[in-house]
JSON list of C-alpha atoms in Angstrom, two decimals:
[
{"chain": "H", "resi": 1, "resn": "MET", "atom": "CA", "xyz": [6.69, 18.17, 25.09]},
{"chain": "H", "resi": 2, "resn": "LYS", "atom": "CA", "xyz": [9.52, 15.68, 24.96]},
{"chain": "H", "resi": 3, "resn": "LEU", "atom": "CA", "xyz": [8.84, 12.11, 23.80]},
{"chain": "H", "resi": 4, "resn": "THR", "atom": "CA", "xyz": [10.45, 9.36, 26.48]},
{"chain": "H", "resi": 5, "resn": "LYS", "atom": "CA", "xyz": [11.78, 6.17, 25.11]},
{"chain": "H", "resi": 6, "resn": "LYS", "atom": "CA", "xyz": [8.91, 4.68, 26.78]},
{"chain": "H", "resi": 7, "resn": "ALA", "atom": "CA", "xyz": [6.50, 6.38, 24.95]},
{"chain": "H", "resi": 8, "resn": "VAL", "atom": "CA", "xyz": [7.96, 6.74, 21.23]},
{"chain": "H", "resi": 9, "resn": "SER", "atom": "CA", "xyz": [8.14, 2.28, 22.15]},
{"chain": "H", "resi": 10, "resn": "ASN", "atom": "CA", "xyz": [4.89, 2.48, 22.65]},
{"chain": "H", "resi": 11, "resn": "ILE", "atom": "CA", "xyz": [4.05, 4.16, 19.49]},
{"chain": "H", "resi": 12, "resn": "ILE", "atom": "CA", "xyz": [5.94, 1.93, 17.25]},
{"chain": "H", "resi": 13, "resn": "PHE", "atom": "CA", "xyz": [4.71, -1.00, 18.49]},
{"chain": "H", "resi": 14, "resn": "VAL", "atom": "CA", "xyz": [1.09, -0.09, 18.33]},
{"chain": "H", "resi": 15, "resn": "ILE", "atom": "CA", "xyz": [1.59, 1.22, 14.63]},
{"chain": "H", "resi": 16, "resn": "VAL", "atom": "CA", "xyz": [3.46, -2.35, 14.07]},
{"chain": "H", "resi": 17, "resn": "ILE", "atom": "CA", "xyz": [0.34, -3.77, 15.79]},
{"chain": "H", "resi": 18, "resn": "THR", "atom": "CA", "xyz": [-1.72, -1.81, 13.29]},
{"chain": "H", "resi": 19, "resn": "LEU", "atom": "CA", "xyz": [-0.10, -3.09, 10.46]},
{"chain": "H", "resi": 20, "resn": "LEU", "atom": "CA", "xyz": [-0.50, -6.45, 11.63]},
{"chain": "H", "resi": 21, "resn": "LEU", "atom": "CA", "xyz": [-3.83, -6.70, 11.75]},
{"chain": "H", "resi": 22, "resn": "TYR", "atom": "CA", "xyz": [-5.02, -4.30, 8.81]},
{"chain": "H", "resi": 23, "resn": "PRO", "atom": "CA", "xyz": [-5.06, -6.99, 5.73]},
{"chain": "H", "resi": 24, "resn": "LYS", "atom": "CA", "xyz": [-3.97, -4.75, 3.11]},
{"chain": "H", "resi": 25, "resn": "SER", "atom": "CA", "xyz": [-1.31, -3.43, 5.41]},
{"chain": "H", "resi": 26, "resn": "LYS", "atom": "CA", "xyz": [-0.15, -7.43, 5.46]},
{"chain": "H", "resi": 27, "resn": "ALA", "atom": "CA", "xyz": [0.00, -7.90, 1.73]},
{"chain": "H", "resi": 28, "resn": "TRP", "atom": "CA", "xyz": [2.20, -4.97, 1.78]},
{"chain": "H", "resi": 29, "resn": "ILE", "atom": "CA", "xyz": [4.77, -6.15, 4.00]},
{"chain": "H", "resi": 30, "resn": "LEU", "atom": "CA", "xyz": [4.66, -9.43, 2.52]},
{"chain": "H", "resi": 31, "resn": "ARG", "atom": "CA", "xyz": [5.27, -8.30, -0.69]},
{"chain": "H", "resi": 32, "resn": "GLN", "atom": "CA", "xyz": [8.63, -5.84, 0.83]},
{"chain": "H", "resi": 33, "resn": "ILE", "atom": "CA", "xyz": [9.68, -9.28, 2.19]},
{"chain": "H", "resi": 34, "resn": "SER", "atom": "CA", "xyz": [9.32, -11.26, -0.88]},
{"chain": "H", "resi": 35, "resn": "PHE", "atom": "CA", "xyz": [12.11, -12.60, -3.24]},
{"chain": "H", "resi": 36, "resn": "SER", "atom": "CA", "xyz": [12.45, -14.12, -6.44]},
{"chain": "H", "resi": 37, "resn": "PRO", "atom": "CA", "xyz": [11.87, -18.01, -6.34]},
{"chain": "H", "resi": 38, "resn": "SER", "atom": "CA", "xyz": [14.84, -20.10, -6.76]},
{"chain": "H", "resi": 39, "resn": "VAL", "atom": "CA", "xyz": [15.25, -22.68, -9.57]},
{"chain": "H", "resi": 40, "resn": "GLU", "atom": "CA", "xyz": [15.08, -26.55, -8.18]},
{"chain": "H", "resi": 41, "resn": "LYS", "atom": "CA", "xyz": [18.69, -28.06, -9.13]},
{"chain": "H", "resi": 42, "resn": "GLU", "atom": "CA", "xyz": [18.59, -30.45, -11.94]},
{"chain": "H", "resi": 43, "resn": "ALA", "atom": "CA", "xyz": [18.92, -33.40, -10.33]},
{"chain": "H", "resi": 44, "resn": "VAL", "atom": "CA", "xyz": [15.84, -33.24, -8.03]},
{"chain": "H", "resi": 45, "resn": "ARG", "atom": "CA", "xyz": [13.24, -31.51, -10.57]},
{"chain": "H", "resi": 46, "resn": "GLU", "atom": "CA", "xyz": [10.08, -33.39, -11.30]},
{"chain": "H", "resi": 47, "resn": "GLN", "atom": "CA", "xyz": [8.70, -33.79, -14.10]},
{"chain": "H", "resi": 48, "resn": "LEU", "atom": "CA", "xyz": [5.10, -33.52, -15.80]},
{"chain": "H", "resi": 49, "resn": "THR", "atom": "CA", "xyz": [3.69, -37.14, -16.78]},
{"chain": "H", "resi": 50, "resn": "SER", "atom": "CA", "xyz": [0.20, -36.30, -17.71]},
{"chain": "H", "resi": 51, "resn": "TYR", "atom": "CA", "xyz": [-1.03, -33.23, -18.89]},
{"chain": "H", "resi": 52, "resn": "ASN", "atom": "CA", "xyz": [-4.65, -34.61, -18.43]},
{"chain": "H", "resi": 53, "resn": "TRP", "atom": "CA", "xyz": [-6.46, -31.55, -16.56]},
{"chain": "H", "resi": 54, "resn": "LYS", "atom": "CA", "xyz": [-9.85, -29.29, -17.77]},
{"chain": "H", "resi": 55, "resn": "LEU", "atom": "CA", "xyz": [-9.84, -25.81, -16.39]},
{"chain": "H", "resi": 56, "resn": "LYS", "atom": "CA", "xyz": [-12.96, -24.03, -16.19]},
{"chain": "H", "resi": 57, "resn": "GLY", "atom": "CA", "xyz": [-12.41, -20.53, -17.15]},
{"chain": "H", "resi": 58, "resn": "VAL", "atom": "CA", "xyz": [-13.58, -17.62, -14.69]},
{"chain": "H", "resi": 59, "resn": "ASN", "atom": "CA", "xyz": [-12.57, -14.33, -16.91]},
{"chain": "H", "resi": 60, "resn": "THR", "atom": "CA", "xyz": [-11.57, -16.33, -19.51]},
{"chain": "H", "resi": 61, "resn": "VAL", "atom": "CA", "xyz": [-12.38, -19.30, -21.80]},
{"chain": "H", "resi": 62, "resn": "ASP", "atom": "CA", "xyz": [-12.03, -23.27, -20.55]},
{"chain": "H", "resi": 63, "resn": "TYR", "atom": "CA", "xyz": [-8.48, -24.35, -21.24]},
{"chain": "H", "resi": 64, "resn": "ASP", "atom": "CA", "xyz": [-7.14, -28.17, -21.75]},
{"chain": "H", "resi": 65, "resn": "PHE", "atom": "CA", "xyz": [-4.20, -28.69, -20.29]},
{"chain": "H", "resi": 66, "resn": "ARG", "atom": "CA", "xyz": [-2.73, -30.78, -23.40]},
{"chain": "H", "resi": 67, "resn": "LYS", "atom": "CA", "xyz": [-2.56, -27.60, -24.99]},
{"chain": "H", "resi": 68, "resn": "ALA", "atom": "CA", "xyz": [0.17, -26.69, -22.53]},
{"chain": "H", "resi": 69, "resn": "GLU", "atom": "CA", "xyz": [2.35, -29.46, -23.46]},
{"chain": "H", "resi": 70, "resn": "GLY", "atom": "CA", "xyz": [5.52, -28.25, -25.33]},
{"chain": "H", "resi": 71, "resn": "LYS", "atom": "CA", "xyz": [5.11, -24.82, -23.95]},
{"chain": "H", "resi": 72, "resn": "VAL", "atom": "CA", "xyz": [6.45, -22.85, -21.13]},
{"chain": "H", "resi": 73, "resn": "VAL", "atom": "CA", "xyz": [3.70, -22.13, -18.51]},
{"chain": "H", "resi": 74, "resn": "ILE", "atom": "CA", "xyz": [3.23, -21.11, -14.89]},
{"chain": "H", "resi": 75, "resn": "VAL", "atom": "CA", "xyz": [1.06, -22.34, -12.66]},
{"chain": "H", "resi": 76, "resn": "ASN", "atom": "CA", "xyz": [-0.23, -20.48, -9.74]},
{"chain": "H", "resi": 77, "resn": "PHE", "atom": "CA", "xyz": [-2.92, -21.99, -6.77]},
{"chain": "H", "resi": 78, "resn": "TRP", "atom": "CA", "xyz": [-4.30, -18.87, -5.09]},
{"chain": "H", "resi": 79, "resn": "ALA", "atom": "CA", "xyz": [-7.76, -17.81, -3.19]},
{"chain": "H", "resi": 80, "resn": "THR", "atom": "CA", "xyz": [-9.02, -14.15, -2.51]},
{"chain": "H", "resi": 81, "resn": "TRP", "atom": "CA", "xyz": [-9.13, -14.51, 1.25]},
{"chain": "H", "resi": 82, "resn": "CYS", "atom": "CA", "xyz": [-4.85, -15.72, 1.24]},
{"chain": "H", "resi": 83, "resn": "VAL", "atom": "CA", "xyz": [-3.16, -12.54, 2.25]},
{"chain": "H", "resi": 84, "resn": "PRO", "atom": "CA", "xyz": [0.21, -14.62, 0.98]},
{"chain": "H", "resi": 85, "resn": "CYS", "atom": "CA", "xyz": [-1.88, -14.75, -2.84]},
{"chain": "H", "resi": 86, "resn": "ILE", "atom": "CA", "xyz": [-2.82, -11.28, -2.20]},
{"chain": "H", "resi": 87, "resn": "ALA", "atom": "CA", "xyz": [1.11, -10.22, -1.44]},
{"chain": "H", "resi": 88, "resn": "GLU", "atom": "CA", "xyz": [2.11, -11.45, -4.71]},
{"chain": "H", "resi": 89, "resn": "MET", "atom": "CA", "xyz": [-0.49, -11.18, -7.45]},
{"chain": "H", "resi": 90, "resn": "PRO", "atom": "CA", "xyz": [1.01, -7.54, -8.47]},
{"chain": "H", "resi": 91, "resn": "SER", "atom": "CA", "xyz": [4.46, -9.16, -9.23]},
{"chain": "H", "resi": 92, "resn": "LEU", "atom": "CA", "xyz": [2.63, -11.81, -11.34]},
{"chain": "H", "resi": 93, "resn": "GLN", "atom": "CA", "xyz": [0.49, -9.23, -12.95]},
{"chain": "H", "resi": 94, "resn": "LYS", "atom": "CA", "xyz": [3.65, -7.12, -14.08]},
{"chain": "H", "resi": 95, "resn": "LEU", "atom": "CA", "xyz": [4.77, -11.01, -15.79]},
{"chain": "H", "resi": 96, "resn": "PHE", "atom": "CA", "xyz": [1.59, -11.07, -17.27]},
{"chain": "H", "resi": 97, "resn": "ASP", "atom": "CA", "xyz": [1.66, -7.98, -18.47]},
{"chain": "H", "resi": 98, "resn": "ASP", "atom": "CA", "xyz": [4.89, -8.66, -20.37]},
{"chain": "H", "resi": 99, "resn": "TYR", "atom": "CA", "xyz": [4.68, -12.44, -21.01]},
{"chain": "H", "resi": 100, "resn": "GLY", "atom": "CA", "xyz": [0.93, -13.18, -21.24]},
{"chain": "H", "resi": 101, "resn": "ASP", "atom": "CA", "xyz": [1.42, -13.70, -25.05]},
{"chain": "H", "resi": 102, "resn": "LYS", "atom": "CA", "xyz": [4.12, -16.02, -24.90]},
{"chain": "H", "resi": 103, "resn": "VAL", "atom": "CA", "xyz": [3.83, -17.70, -21.40]},
{"chain": "H", "resi": 104, "resn": "ASP", "atom": "CA", "xyz": [0.38, -19.91, -20.65]},
{"chain": "H", "resi": 105, "resn": "PHE", "atom": "CA", "xyz": [-0.24, -18.13, -17.28]},
{"chain": "H", "resi": 106, "resn": "LEU", "atom": "CA", "xyz": [-3.13, -20.14, -15.40]},
{"chain": "H", "resi": 107, "resn": "LEU", "atom": "CA", "xyz": [-4.31, -18.76, -12.31]},
{"chain": "H", "resi": 108, "resn": "VAL", "atom": "CA", "xyz": [-6.42, -21.52, -10.20]},
{"chain": "H", "resi": 109, "resn": "THR", "atom": "CA", "xyz": [-8.66, -21.28, -7.38]},
{"chain": "H", "resi": 110, "resn": "SER", "atom": "CA", "xyz": [-11.56, -22.79, -5.54]},
{"chain": "H", "resi": 111, "resn": "ASP", "atom": "CA", "xyz": [-12.89, -19.55, -4.93]},
{"chain": "H", "resi": 112, "resn": "GLU", "atom": "CA", "xyz": [-16.69, -18.51, -6.46]},
{"chain": "H", "resi": 113, "resn": "LYS", "atom": "CA", "xyz": [-16.92, -16.68, -9.60]},
{"chain": "H", "resi": 114, "resn": "PHE", "atom": "CA", "xyz": [-19.06, -13.63, -7.56]},
{"chain": "H", "resi": 115, "resn": "GLU", "atom": "CA", "xyz": [-15.61, -13.72, -4.87]},
{"chain": "H", "resi": 116, "resn": "ILE", "atom": "CA", "xyz": [-13.20, -13.53, -7.74]},
{"chain": "H", "resi": 117, "resn": "GLU", "atom": "CA", "xyz": [-14.71, -10.99, -10.09]},
{"chain": "H", "resi": 118, "resn": "PRO", "atom": "CA", "xyz": [-15.18, -7.65, -7.17]},
{"chain": "H", "resi": 119, "resn": "PHE", "atom": "CA", "xyz": [-11.81, -9.02, -5.89]},
{"chain": "H", "resi": 120, "resn": "MET", "atom": "CA", "xyz": [-10.26, -8.68, -9.87]},
{"chain": "H", "resi": 121, "resn": "GLN", "atom": "CA", "xyz": [-12.09, -5.41, -10.27]},
{"chain": "H", "resi": 122, "resn": "GLU", "atom": "CA", "xyz": [-11.02, -3.52, -7.29]},
{"chain": "H", "resi": 123, "resn": "LYS", "atom": "CA", "xyz": [-7.44, -4.65, -7.24]},
{"chain": "H", "resi": 124, "resn": "GLY", "atom": "CA", "xyz": [-6.90, -4.09, -11.02]},
{"chain": "H", "resi": 125, "resn": "PHE", "atom": "CA", "xyz": [-6.00, -7.38, -12.23]},
{"chain": "H", "resi": 126, "resn": "SER", "atom": "CA", "xyz": [-6.11, -9.01, -15.51]},
{"chain": "H", "resi": 127, "resn": "LEU", "atom": "CA", "xyz": [-4.32, -12.19, -15.32]},
{"chain": "H", "resi": 128, "resn": "PRO", "atom": "CA", "xyz": [-6.76, -15.16, -16.36]},
{"chain": "H", "resi": 129, "resn": "ILE", "atom": "CA", "xyz": [-8.07, -16.95, -13.98]},
{"chain": "H", "resi": 130, "resn": "TYR", "atom": "CA", "xyz": [-9.57, -20.88, -13.50]},
{"chain": "H", "resi": 131, "resn": "GLN", "atom": "CA", "xyz": [-11.29, -23.15, -11.62]},
{"chain": "H", "resi": 132, "resn": "ALA", "atom": "CA", "xyz": [-9.77, -27.01, -11.59]},
{"chain": "H", "resi": 133, "resn": "ALA", "atom": "CA", "xyz": [-13.24, -28.78, -13.79]},
{"chain": "H", "resi": 134, "resn": "SER", "atom": "CA", "xyz": [-11.22, -32.35, -13.38]},
{"chain": "H", "resi": 135, "resn": "GLN", "atom": "CA", "xyz": [-8.57, -33.88, -11.26]},
{"chain": "H", "resi": 136, "resn": "ILE", "atom": "CA", "xyz": [-5.11, -31.99, -11.22]},
{"chain": "H", "resi": 137, "resn": "PRO", "atom": "CA", "xyz": [-1.90, -33.43, -12.41]},
{"chain": "H", "resi": 138, "resn": "GLU", "atom": "CA", "xyz": [-0.06, -35.25, -9.33]},
{"chain": "H", "resi": 139, "resn": "LYS", "atom": "CA", "xyz": [2.82, -33.17, -9.82]},
{"chain": "H", "resi": 140, "resn": "LEU", "atom": "CA", "xyz": [1.01, -30.10, -9.55]},
{"chain": "H", "resi": 141, "resn": "GLN", "atom": "CA", "xyz": [-1.25, -31.43, -6.19]},
{"chain": "H", "resi": 142, "resn": "THR", "atom": "CA", "xyz": [-0.68, -29.00, -3.00]},
{"chain": "H", "resi": 143, "resn": "LYS", "atom": "CA", "xyz": [-1.90, -28.63, 0.34]},
{"chain": "H", "resi": 144, "resn": "TYR", "atom": "CA", "xyz": [-0.71, -24.71, 0.79]},
{"chain": "H", "resi": 145, "resn": "ILE", "atom": "CA", "xyz": [-1.34, -21.27, -1.11]},
{"chain": "H", "resi": 146, "resn": "PRO", "atom": "CA", "xyz": [0.15, -20.03, -2.74]},
{"chain": "H", "resi": 147, "resn": "LYS", "atom": "CA", "xyz": [1.85, -22.48, -4.43]},
{"chain": "H", "resi": 148, "resn": "THR", "atom": "CA", "xyz": [3.53, -21.82, -8.25]},
{"chain": "H", "resi": 149, "resn": "PHE", "atom": "CA", "xyz": [5.03, -23.81, -10.58]},
{"chain": "H", "resi": 150, "resn": "LEU", "atom": "CA", "xyz": [6.84, -22.72, -13.60]},
{"chain": "H", "resi": 151, "resn": "ILE", "atom": "CA", "xyz": [7.44, -25.43, -16.24]},
{"chain": "H", "resi": 152, "resn": "ASP", "atom": "CA", "xyz": [9.27, -25.71, -19.14]},
{"chain": "H", "resi": 153, "resn": "LYS", "atom": "CA", "xyz": [8.70, -26.79, -22.87]},
{"chain": "H", "resi": 154, "resn": "LYS", "atom": "CA", "xyz": [9.80, -30.44, -21.95]},
{"chain": "H", "resi": 155, "resn": "GLY", "atom": "CA", "xyz": [6.94, -30.55, -18.79]},
{"chain": "H", "resi": 156, "resn": "ASN", "atom": "CA", "xyz": [10.40, -30.15, -16.04]},
{"chain": "H", "resi": 157, "resn": "ILE", "atom": "CA", "xyz": [9.07, -28.45, -13.35]},
{"chain": "H", "resi": 158, "resn": "LEU", "atom": "CA", "xyz": [11.66, -25.82, -12.86]},
{"chain": "H", "resi": 159, "resn": "ILE", "atom": "CA", "xyz": [10.37, -23.74, -10.25]},
{"chain": "H", "resi": 160, "resn": "GLU", "atom": "CA", "xyz": [8.03, -24.49, -7.37]},
{"chain": "H", "resi": 161, "resn": "ALA", "atom": "CA", "xyz": [7.51, -21.69, -4.60]},
{"chain": "H", "resi": 162, "resn": "GLY", "atom": "CA", "xyz": [5.28, -20.17, -1.94]},
{"chain": "H", "resi": 163, "resn": "ARG", "atom": "CA", "xyz": [5.18, -16.64, -2.09]},
{"chain": "H", "resi": 164, "resn": "ALA", "atom": "CA", "xyz": [7.98, -14.85, -3.92]},
{"chain": "H", "resi": 165, "resn": "ASP", "atom": "CA", "xyz": [8.13, -11.81, -6.38]},
{"chain": "H", "resi": 166, "resn": "TRP", "atom": "CA", "xyz": [7.60, -13.08, -9.74]},
{"chain": "H", "resi": 167, "resn": "ASN", "atom": "CA", "xyz": [8.61, -9.84, -11.46]},
{"chain": "H", "resi": 168, "resn": "THR", "atom": "CA", "xyz": [12.36, -9.79, -10.90]},
{"chain": "H", "resi": 169, "resn": "GLN", "atom": "CA", "xyz": [15.51, -9.80, -13.45]},
{"chain": "H", "resi": 170, "resn": "LYS", "atom": "CA", "xyz": [15.84, -13.44, -12.36]},
{"chain": "H", "resi": 171, "resn": "VAL", "atom": "CA", "xyz": [12.62, -14.59, -13.90]},
{"chain": "H", "resi": 172, "resn": "ARG", "atom": "CA", "xyz": [12.57, -12.58, -16.85]},
{"chain": "H", "resi": 173, "resn": "LYS", "atom": "CA", "xyz": [15.99, -13.93, -18.08]},
{"chain": "H", "resi": 174, "resn": "LEU", "atom": "CA", "xyz": [14.62, -17.45, -17.47]},
{"chain": "H", "resi": 175, "resn": "LEU", "atom": "CA", "xyz": [11.77, -16.74, -19.42]},
{"chain": "H", "resi": 176, "resn": "ASP", "atom": "CA", "xyz": [13.80, -15.71, -22.22]},
{"chain": "H", "resi": 177, "resn": "ASP", "atom": "CA", "xyz": [16.15, -18.31, -22.05]},
{"chain": "H", "resi": 178, "resn": "LEU", "atom": "CA", "xyz": [13.00, -20.90, -21.86]},
{"chain": "H", "resi": 179, "resn": "LEU", "atom": "CA", "xyz": [11.18, -19.36, -24.70]},
{"chain": "H", "resi": 180, "resn": "GLU", "atom": "CA", "xyz": [14.11, -18.81, -27.06]},
{"chain": "H", "resi": 181, "resn": "ASN", "atom": "CA", "xyz": [15.02, -22.68, -26.83]}
]
């Protein structure tokens, strides 16, 4: 049986629609088209003016953001229902596996513990998850998720990005340089 061009295009159309409607496929597709985040130009970089922020640990101990002063920090705002968040988490996990003892990773969500724990277990993630227990510093407030900030030891926000591939040579080199200085 020979397939016509119309039949082939219909099959491809059905496959694409199925992939887009199935949540796990959406995350996979987004992962495939993710790029390394861009570093903000020095002239437009924001700087944290306040480290006054308390975080409640969900799968880890509570965290006082004042401990982040003088450290390299990655703050990621996410949710279990957010497909772009799910798409970028494997790259954050790989980065955490290699830099978790040198960089403070703060993955912040407003989801409830009963939603977070099964999600983390199912996905095999061990990232430290927090909930904001006080007002988020103004420079880190966002209306959209995912949103990730990479902050240097001086409080400069070097990267402010939506969905991205965090496990790239570019990000790793930047972290290595920041940790060296």
